[in-house]
Amino acid sequence: MVVRKWFRSSDQIKNTQKAAEPNWEKAQEPVESVLVEEPTVIVAAGRHPGQEQLKWPMNPPFASESGNSSHECRRSQEEVYININSDKKIGAALVVNLEEKKRKGSAKDFQDMVDLLPSFGFDVERENRNPTNEELEGILKTFAEKSENTNYQSFLVVIMSHGDEDCIRTQDGKLSRQSVMDYFIHACCWIGKPKLFFFAQCHGNNHDTGQKLRVHPDSIDSERKESKLPTGADLLAVYASRAGCVAWRDEHEGSWFIQAFVAECKRLNCPTNLLEIITRVIKQVQDKETDAGAKQTPMYCGTLSKIYYLYPDQPESRESKVKTGTY
């Protein structure tokens, strides 16, 4: 297995690469390693005025299992969603926490996500109250249809609440998860852009008791703008638990799902495929178990047609907002 690391030392790799290739960097200590370009420090214009910013290589050439970097591993701009060197911002994020007082531990989840996302280039708006169905629909509609959304390359919505198999529970009723996604699927400014949803709530009322393992010995380019996209394209929905099952939350440490996601993101030191991060989150949550022996597994479904990289160490945007009850 290849472990992807971002290395920052300098001169040790010259003898192992062809002279015609760029300077790759090598680990100071021996590990299962890959070699990638070091980011350059620039003073960004437009998106983050007056701040220094790491300018990552657009698509880092991760090494093959032999340890040699390969240009075949590079991704062209047509294969990825985010252009880190674009004048447009990486993303807008909306983090919503419903019924905090009744959901002990959710305040930590909420604050950890709000603190995490700006470091990945997201402008964050947050809602930490108990809206009615109508108020939540207004929050989502306003966020989806803002005129400034054209300045973003993607968006992320995180909703933390009680839930049932198909719905989010609000103060006075339920709102289907599909209706949440529909606000963004049908918004013109998000067509062709990645739409990311994290639903941190129960997905039903059943307890997953797990299964015993039986071991066997053998065992956004111009061409795209001119094309017609199917409804619901470029979407990723991540659920805290599989359909029909509850999701677990510690009253002091927060939920298994959100805390696993935050922990995996904080470990990143190079651009990483979001689906790879989610896979690690699923494994981390699957390894947990309640005192009564209950288990949990997140799940996801999507229609992403390109790779969505998360880029760590982005300077926090000065336009990251705090909004409560303003919709």
Short mmCIF file of N, CA, C and O in Angstrom, two decimals, residues 189-287:
data_model
loop_
_atom_site.label_atom_id
_atom_site.label_comp_id
_atom_site.label_asym_id
_atom_site.label_seq_id
_atom_site.Cartn_x
_atom_site.Cartn_y
_atom_site.Cartn_z
N CYS A 189 -26.79 28.57 -10.78
CA CYS A 189 -25.39 28.91 -10.50
C CYS A 189 -24.58 27.69 -10.08
O CYS A 189 -23.35 27.77 -10.03
N TRP A 190 -25.23 26.57 -9.77
CA TRP A 190 -24.50 25.38 -9.34
C TRP A 190 -24.47 24.28 -10.39
O TRP A 190 -23.93 23.21 -10.14
N ILE A 191 -25.03 24.51 -11.55
CA ILE A 191 -24.99 23.50 -12.60
C ILE A 191 -23.55 23.31 -13.06
O ILE A 191 -22.83 24.27 -13.35
N GLY A 192 -23.11 22.05 -13.11
CA GLY A 192 -21.74 21.75 -13.52
C GLY A 192 -20.71 21.88 -12.42
O GLY A 192 -19.54 21.63 -12.64
N LYS A 193 -21.15 22.27 -11.21
CA LYS A 193 -20.23 22.42 -10.07
C LYS A 193 -20.54 21.34 -9.03
O LYS A 193 -21.68 20.91 -8.89
N PRO A 194 -19.53 20.90 -8.29
CA PRO A 194 -19.76 19.86 -7.28
C PRO A 194 -20.61 20.37 -6.12
O PRO A 194 -20.37 21.45 -5.59
N LYS A 195 -21.60 19.55 -5.76
CA LYS A 195 -22.56 19.86 -4.69
C LYS A 195 -22.41 18.77 -3.63
O LYS A 195 -22.76 17.62 -3.87
N LEU A 196 -21.89 19.14 -2.47
CA LEU A 196 -21.52 18.17 -1.45
C LEU A 196 -22.46 18.31 -0.25
O LEU A 196 -22.64 19.41 0.27
N PHE A 197 -23.03 17.18 0.19
CA PHE A 197 -23.97 17.19 1.31
C PHE A 197 -23.50 16.19 2.36
O PHE A 197 -23.21 15.03 2.05
N PHE A 198 -23.45 16.63 3.61
CA PHE A 198 -23.14 15.75 4.74
C PHE A 198 -24.35 15.77 5.67
O PHE A 198 -24.66 16.80 6.26
N PHE A 199 -25.01 14.62 5.79
CA PHE A 199 -26.19 14.51 6.65
C PHE A 199 -25.79 13.76 7.93
O PHE A 199 -25.64 12.54 7.92
N ALA A 200 -25.61 14.52 9.00
CA ALA A 200 -25.16 13.94 10.27
C ALA A 200 -26.37 13.74 11.17
O ALA A 200 -26.66 14.57 12.04
N GLN A 201 -27.10 12.67 10.93
CA GLN A 201 -28.26 12.34 11.74
C GLN A 201 -28.57 10.85 11.58
O GLN A 201 -28.01 10.20 10.70
N CYS A 202 -29.48 10.36 12.41
CA CYS A 202 -29.92 8.98 12.26
C CYS A 202 -30.58 8.79 10.90
O CYS A 202 -31.18 9.71 10.35
N HIS A 203 -30.46 7.59 10.38
CA HIS A 203 -31.03 7.24 9.08
C HIS A 203 -32.15 6.22 9.26
O HIS A 203 -32.52 5.52 8.33
N GLY A 204 -32.66 6.12 10.50
CA GLY A 204 -33.69 5.16 10.86
C GLY A 204 -33.63 4.90 12.35
O GLY A 204 -32.95 5.62 13.10
N ASN A 205 -34.34 3.88 12.80
CA ASN A 205 -34.43 3.60 14.24
C ASN A 205 -33.78 2.29 14.65
O ASN A 205 -33.75 1.96 15.84
N ASN A 206 -33.28 1.52 13.72
CA ASN A 206 -32.71 0.23 14.04
C ASN A 206 -31.28 0.37 14.57
O ASN A 206 -30.54 1.26 14.16
N HIS A 207 -30.89 -0.56 15.45
CA HIS A 207 -29.53 -0.62 15.94
C HIS A 207 -28.77 -1.67 15.13
O HIS A 207 -29.22 -2.80 14.99
N ASP A 208 -27.63 -1.27 14.60
CA ASP A 208 -26.78 -2.20 13.85
C ASP A 208 -25.97 -3.01 14.85
O ASP A 208 -25.07 -2.48 15.52
N THR A 209 -26.27 -4.30 14.96
CA THR A 209 -25.57 -5.15 15.94
C THR A 209 -24.31 -5.78 15.36
O THR A 209 -23.60 -6.49 16.07
N GLY A 210 -24.02 -5.50 14.09
CA GLY A 210 -22.80 -6.02 13.48
C GLY A 210 -22.95 -7.45 13.00
O GLY A 210 -23.98 -8.11 13.23
N GLN A 211 -21.92 -7.94 12.33
CA GLN A 211 -21.89 -9.31 11.83
C GLN A 211 -20.54 -9.92 12.14
O GLN A 211 -19.51 -9.25 12.08
N LYS A 212 -20.55 -11.20 12.45
CA LYS A 212 -19.29 -11.90 12.68
C LYS A 212 -18.65 -12.25 11.34
O LYS A 212 -19.31 -12.71 10.43
N LEU A 213 -17.36 -12.01 11.26
CA LEU A 213 -16.62 -12.26 10.02
C LEU A 213 -16.16 -13.71 9.99
O LEU A 213 -15.48 -14.18 10.91
N ARG A 214 -16.54 -14.43 8.94
CA ARG A 214 -16.08 -15.79 8.74
C ARG A 214 -14.88 -15.76 7.82
O ARG A 214 -14.96 -15.35 6.67
N VAL A 215 -13.72 -16.19 8.32
CA VAL A 215 -12.47 -16.07 7.58
C VAL A 215 -12.22 -17.35 6.77
O VAL A 215 -12.30 -18.45 7.30
N HIS A 216 -11.93 -17.19 5.50
CA HIS A 216 -11.57 -18.31 4.63
C HIS A 216 -10.09 -18.22 4.30
O HIS A 216 -9.58 -17.13 4.03
N PRO A 217 -9.38 -19.33 4.26
CA PRO A 217 -7.92 -19.31 4.03
C PRO A 217 -7.53 -18.66 2.71
O PRO A 217 -6.47 -18.09 2.59
N ASP A 218 -8.39 -18.79 1.67
CA ASP A 218 -8.02 -18.28 0.35
C ASP A 218 -8.57 -16.87 0.09
O ASP A 218 -8.50 -16.36 -1.03
N SER A 219 -9.03 -16.81 1.38
CA SER A 219 -9.67 -15.57 1.12
C SER A 219 -8.92 -14.16 1.12
O SER A 219 -7.86 -14.08 1.65
N ILE A 220 -14.68 22.29 -14.77
CA ILE A 220 -15.47 23.28 -15.48
C ILE A 220 -14.96 23.95 -16.85
O ILE A 220 -14.79 25.06 -17.02
N ASP A 221 -14.70 23.18 -17.69
CA ASP A 221 -14.10 23.67 -18.95
C ASP A 221 -15.12 24.10 -20.01
O ASP A 221 -16.31 23.90 -19.84
N SER A 222 -14.68 24.61 -21.09
CA SER A 222 -15.60 25.20 -22.09
C SER A 222 -16.45 24.12 -22.74
O SER A 222 -17.62 24.33 -23.02
N GLU A 223 -15.88 22.99 -23.01
CA GLU A 223 -16.65 21.93 -23.64
C GLU A 223 -17.80 21.51 -22.74
O GLU A 223 -18.89 21.22 -23.20
N ARG A 224 -17.53 21.49 -21.46
CA ARG A 224 -18.56 21.08 -20.52
C ARG A 224 -19.69 22.11 -20.48
O ARG A 224 -20.86 21.76 -20.40
N LYS A 225 -19.38 23.39 -20.53
CA LYS A 225 -20.42 24.41 -20.47
C LYS A 225 -21.37 24.31 -21.65
O LYS A 225 -22.53 24.66 -21.54
N GLU A 226 -20.88 23.84 -22.77
CA GLU A 226 -21.70 23.76 -23.96
C GLU A 226 -22.48 22.45 -24.04
O GLU A 226 -23.35 22.29 -24.88
N SER A 227 -22.18 21.50 -23.15
CA SER A 227 -22.86 20.21 -23.20
C SER A 227 -24.09 20.23 -22.31
O SER A 227 -24.28 21.12 -21.49
N LYS A 228 -24.92 19.22 -22.47
CA LYS A 228 -26.13 19.09 -21.68
C LYS A 228 -25.87 18.11 -20.56
O LYS A 228 -25.43 16.99 -20.78
N LEU A 229 -26.15 18.53 -19.32
CA LEU A 229 -25.89 17.69 -18.16
C LEU A 229 -27.18 17.07 -17.66
O LEU A 229 -28.23 17.70 -17.67
N PRO A 230 -27.12 15.84 -17.18
CA PRO A 230 -28.32 15.25 -16.59
C PRO A 230 -28.66 15.93 -15.27
O PRO A 230 -27.78 16.42 -14.56
N THR A 231 -29.94 15.98 -14.94
CA THR A 231 -30.36 16.54 -13.66
C THR A 231 -29.76 15.73 -12.52
O THR A 231 -29.81 14.51 -12.53
N GLY A 232 -29.17 16.44 -11.56
CA GLY A 232 -28.57 15.74 -10.43
C GLY A 232 -27.12 15.36 -10.63
O GLY A 232 -26.55 14.63 -9.83
N ALA A 233 -26.50 15.88 -11.70
CA ALA A 233 -25.08 15.59 -11.92
C ALA A 233 -24.22 16.32 -10.90
O ALA A 233 -24.65 17.31 -10.29
N ASP A 234 -22.99 15.84 -10.71
CA ASP A 234 -21.98 16.51 -9.89
C ASP A 234 -22.42 16.65 -8.43
O ASP A 234 -22.24 17.68 -7.81
N LEU A 235 -22.97 15.58 -7.89
CA LEU A 235 -23.50 15.62 -6.53
C LEU A 235 -22.90 14.49 -5.70
O LEU A 235 -22.65 13.39 -6.20
N LEU A 236 -22.65 14.78 -4.43
CA LEU A 236 -22.21 13.75 -3.49
C LEU A 236 -22.98 13.93 -2.18
O LEU A 236 -23.01 15.01 -1.62
N ALA A 237 -23.62 12.87 -1.73
CA ALA A 237 -24.34 12.87 -0.46
C ALA A 237 -23.72 11.84 0.46
O ALA A 237 -23.58 10.67 0.09
N VAL A 238 -23.33 12.28 1.65
CA VAL A 238 -22.69 11.40 2.64
C VAL A 238 -23.60 11.33 3.85
O VAL A 238 -24.03 12.37 4.38
N TYR A 239 -23.88 10.11 4.31
CA TYR A 239 -24.80 9.90 5.42
C TYR A 239 -24.05 9.31 6.60
O TYR A 239 -23.17 8.46 6.43
N ALA A 240 -24.44 9.72 7.81
CA ALA A 240 -23.75 9.26 9.02
C ALA A 240 -23.94 7.77 9.25
O ALA A 240 -23.09 7.11 9.86
N SER A 241 -25.06 7.21 8.78
CA SER A 241 -25.32 5.79 8.97
C SER A 241 -26.05 5.24 7.75
O SER A 241 -26.57 6.00 6.94
N ARG A 242 -26.08 3.92 7.64
CA ARG A 242 -26.77 3.33 6.50
C ARG A 242 -28.27 3.43 6.72
O ARG A 242 -28.76 3.66 7.83
N ALA A 243 -29.04 3.26 5.63
CA ALA A 243 -30.48 3.42 5.68
C ALA A 243 -31.09 2.50 6.73
O ALA A 243 -30.77 1.31 6.80
N GLY A 244 -31.97 3.06 7.55
CA GLY A 244 -32.68 2.29 8.55
C GLY A 244 -32.04 2.26 9.91
O GLY A 244 -32.64 1.76 10.86
N CYS A 245 -30.82 2.78 10.03
CA CYS A 245 -30.07 2.62 11.30
C CYS A 245 -29.79 3.96 11.98
O CYS A 245 -29.69 5.00 11.33
N VAL A 246 -29.59 3.89 13.29
CA VAL A 246 -29.27 5.08 14.07
C VAL A 246 -27.80 5.45 13.89
O VAL A 246 -26.99 4.64 13.44
N ALA A 247 -27.48 6.70 14.23
CA ALA A 247 -26.10 7.18 14.27
C ALA A 247 -25.78 7.56 15.71
O ALA A 247 -26.64 8.09 16.42
N TRP A 248 -24.56 7.30 16.14
CA TRP A 248 -24.20 7.47 17.55
C TRP A 248 -23.46 8.78 17.79
O TRP A 248 -22.67 9.23 16.96
N ARG A 249 -23.74 9.36 18.97
CA ARG A 249 -23.14 10.63 19.36
C ARG A 249 -22.79 10.59 20.84
O ARG A 249 -23.62 10.22 21.68
N ASP A 250 -21.55 10.96 21.17
CA ASP A 250 -21.12 11.04 22.56
C ASP A 250 -21.51 12.40 23.11
O ASP A 250 -21.33 13.43 22.44
N GLU A 251 -22.05 12.44 24.34
CA GLU A 251 -22.53 13.69 24.90
C GLU A 251 -21.43 14.71 25.14
O GLU A 251 -21.70 15.91 25.25
N HIS A 252 -20.19 14.26 25.22
CA HIS A 252 -19.07 15.18 25.48
C HIS A 252 -18.16 15.33 24.27
O HIS A 252 -17.68 16.43 23.99
N GLU A 253 -17.92 14.25 23.54
CA GLU A 253 -16.95 14.25 22.44
C GLU A 253 -17.57 14.50 21.07
O GLU A 253 -16.85 14.74 20.11
N GLY A 254 -18.89 14.44 20.96
CA GLY A 254 -19.52 14.65 19.67
C GLY A 254 -19.85 13.34 18.98
O GLY A 254 -19.65 12.25 19.51
N SER A 255 -20.34 13.42 17.76
CA SER A 255 -20.80 12.23 17.03
C SER A 255 -19.62 11.48 16.42
O SER A 255 -18.59 12.06 16.08
N TRP A 256 -19.78 10.19 16.27
CA TRP A 256 -18.73 9.36 15.66
C TRP A 256 -18.41 9.86 14.25
O TRP A 256 -17.24 9.95 13.87
N PHE A 257 -19.44 10.18 13.49
CA PHE A 257 -19.27 10.53 12.07
C PHE A 257 -18.54 11.86 11.89
O PHE A 257 -17.51 11.94 11.21
N ILE A 258 -19.04 12.92 12.50
CA ILE A 258 -18.43 14.24 12.33
C ILE A 258 -17.03 14.27 12.91
O ILE A 258 -16.09 14.81 12.29
N GLN A 259 -16.83 13.67 14.07
CA GLN A 259 -15.50 13.69 14.68
C GLN A 259 -14.49 12.90 13.85
O GLN A 259 -13.31 13.26 13.77
N ALA A 260 -14.93 11.81 13.21
CA ALA A 260 -14.03 11.05 12.33
C ALA A 260 -13.65 11.89 11.12
O ALA A 260 -12.48 11.89 10.70
N PHE A 261 -14.61 12.61 10.56
CA PHE A 261 -14.32 13.46 9.39
C PHE A 261 -13.34 14.57 9.76
O PHE A 261 -12.37 14.83 9.03
N VAL A 262 -13.58 15.24 10.88
CA VAL A 262 -12.69 16.32 11.32
C VAL A 262 -11.28 15.78 11.55
O VAL A 262 -10.28 16.38 11.14
N ALA A 263 -11.19 14.62 12.21
CA ALA A 263 -9.87 14.04 12.51
C ALA A 263 -9.11 13.70 11.23
O ALA A 263 -7.90 13.96 11.12
N GLU A 264 -9.79 13.10 10.26
CA GLU A 264 -9.12 12.73 9.01
C GLU A 264 -8.68 13.96 8.23
O GLU A 264 -7.59 13.97 7.63
N CYS A 265 -9.48 15.01 8.24
CA CYS A 265 -9.10 16.24 7.53
C CYS A 265 -7.91 16.92 8.19
O CYS A 265 -7.04 17.47 7.51
N LYS A 266 -7.83 16.87 9.50
CA LYS A 266 -6.72 17.50 10.20
C LYS A 266 -5.40 16.77 9.95
O LYS A 266 -4.33 17.35 10.12
N ARG A 267 -5.47 15.52 9.55
CA ARG A 267 -4.26 14.76 9.27
C ARG A 267 -3.66 15.10 7.90
O ARG A 267 -2.52 14.77 7.62
N LEU A 268 -4.43 15.73 7.04
CA LEU A 268 -3.99 15.95 5.66
C LEU A 268 -2.83 16.92 5.60
O LEU A 268 -2.83 17.97 6.25
N ASN A 269 -1.83 16.59 4.78
CA ASN A 269 -0.75 17.53 4.50
C ASN A 269 -0.45 17.60 3.02
O ASN A 269 0.60 18.06 2.61
N CYS A 270 -1.38 17.11 2.21
CA CYS A 270 -1.26 17.23 0.75
C CYS A 270 -2.66 17.19 0.16
O CYS A 270 -3.61 16.75 0.81
N PRO A 271 -2.84 17.65 -1.07
CA PRO A 271 -4.14 17.57 -1.72
C PRO A 271 -4.62 16.11 -1.79
O PRO A 271 -3.88 15.23 -2.21
N THR A 272 -5.86 15.87 -1.36
CA THR A 272 -6.35 14.50 -1.24
C THR A 272 -7.77 14.40 -1.78
O THR A 272 -8.61 15.27 -1.55
N ASN A 273 -8.03 13.31 -2.50
CA ASN A 273 -9.35 13.03 -3.05
C ASN A 273 -10.36 12.91 -1.92
O ASN A 273 -10.17 12.15 -0.97
N LEU A 274 -11.47 13.64 -2.02
CA LEU A 274 -12.49 13.62 -0.97
C LEU A 274 -13.03 12.21 -0.74
O LEU A 274 -13.29 11.82 0.40
N LEU A 275 -13.18 11.42 -1.80
CA LEU A 275 -13.71 10.07 -1.63
C LEU A 275 -12.73 9.19 -0.85
O LEU A 275 -13.15 8.27 -0.14
N GLU A 276 -11.46 9.46 -0.99
CA GLU A 276 -10.46 8.73 -0.20
C GLU A 276 -10.60 9.08 1.28
O GLU A 276 -10.50 8.22 2.15
N ILE A 277 -10.85 10.36 1.57
CA ILE A 277 -11.05 10.79 2.95
C ILE A 277 -12.29 10.12 3.53
O ILE A 277 -12.28 9.61 4.65
N ILE A 278 -13.36 10.10 2.76
CA ILE A 278 -14.61 9.50 3.23
C ILE A 278 -14.42 8.01 3.49
O ILE A 278 -14.97 7.45 4.45
N THR A 279 -13.64 7.35 2.65
CA THR A 279 -13.36 5.93 2.88
C THR A 279 -12.67 5.71 4.22
O THR A 279 -12.99 4.78 4.96
N ARG A 280 -11.72 6.59 4.55
CA ARG A 280 -11.04 6.49 5.85
C ARG A 280 -12.02 6.77 6.99
O ARG A 280 -11.94 6.14 8.06
N VAL A 281 -12.93 7.73 6.78
CA VAL A 281 -13.93 8.04 7.80
C VAL A 281 -14.82 6.82 8.05
O VAL A 281 -15.11 6.47 9.20
N ILE A 282 -15.24 6.18 6.98
CA ILE A 282 -16.09 4.98 7.12
C ILE A 282 -15.37 3.92 7.94
O ILE A 282 -15.94 3.32 8.85
N LYS A 283 -14.09 3.69 7.64
CA LYS A 283 -13.32 2.69 8.38
C LYS A 283 -13.21 3.07 9.86
O LYS A 283 -13.36 2.22 10.75
N GLN A 284 -12.95 4.35 10.12
CA GLN A 284 -12.79 4.79 11.51
C GLN A 284 -14.08 4.59 12.30
O GLN A 284 -14.06 4.14 13.45
N VAL A 285 -15.23 4.92 11.68
CA VAL A 285 -16.50 4.76 12.36
C VAL A 285 -16.84 3.27 12.52
O VAL A 285 -17.34 2.85 13.56
N GLN A 286 -16.56 2.47 11.50
CA GLN A 286 -16.85 1.04 11.58
C GLN A 286 -16.07 0.36 12.71
O GLN A 286 -16.52 -0.65 13.25
N ASP A 287 -14.93 0.90 13.07
CA ASP A 287 -14.11 0.31 14.12
C ASP A 287 -14.65 0.60 15.52
O ASP A 287 -14.20 0.01 16.50
#
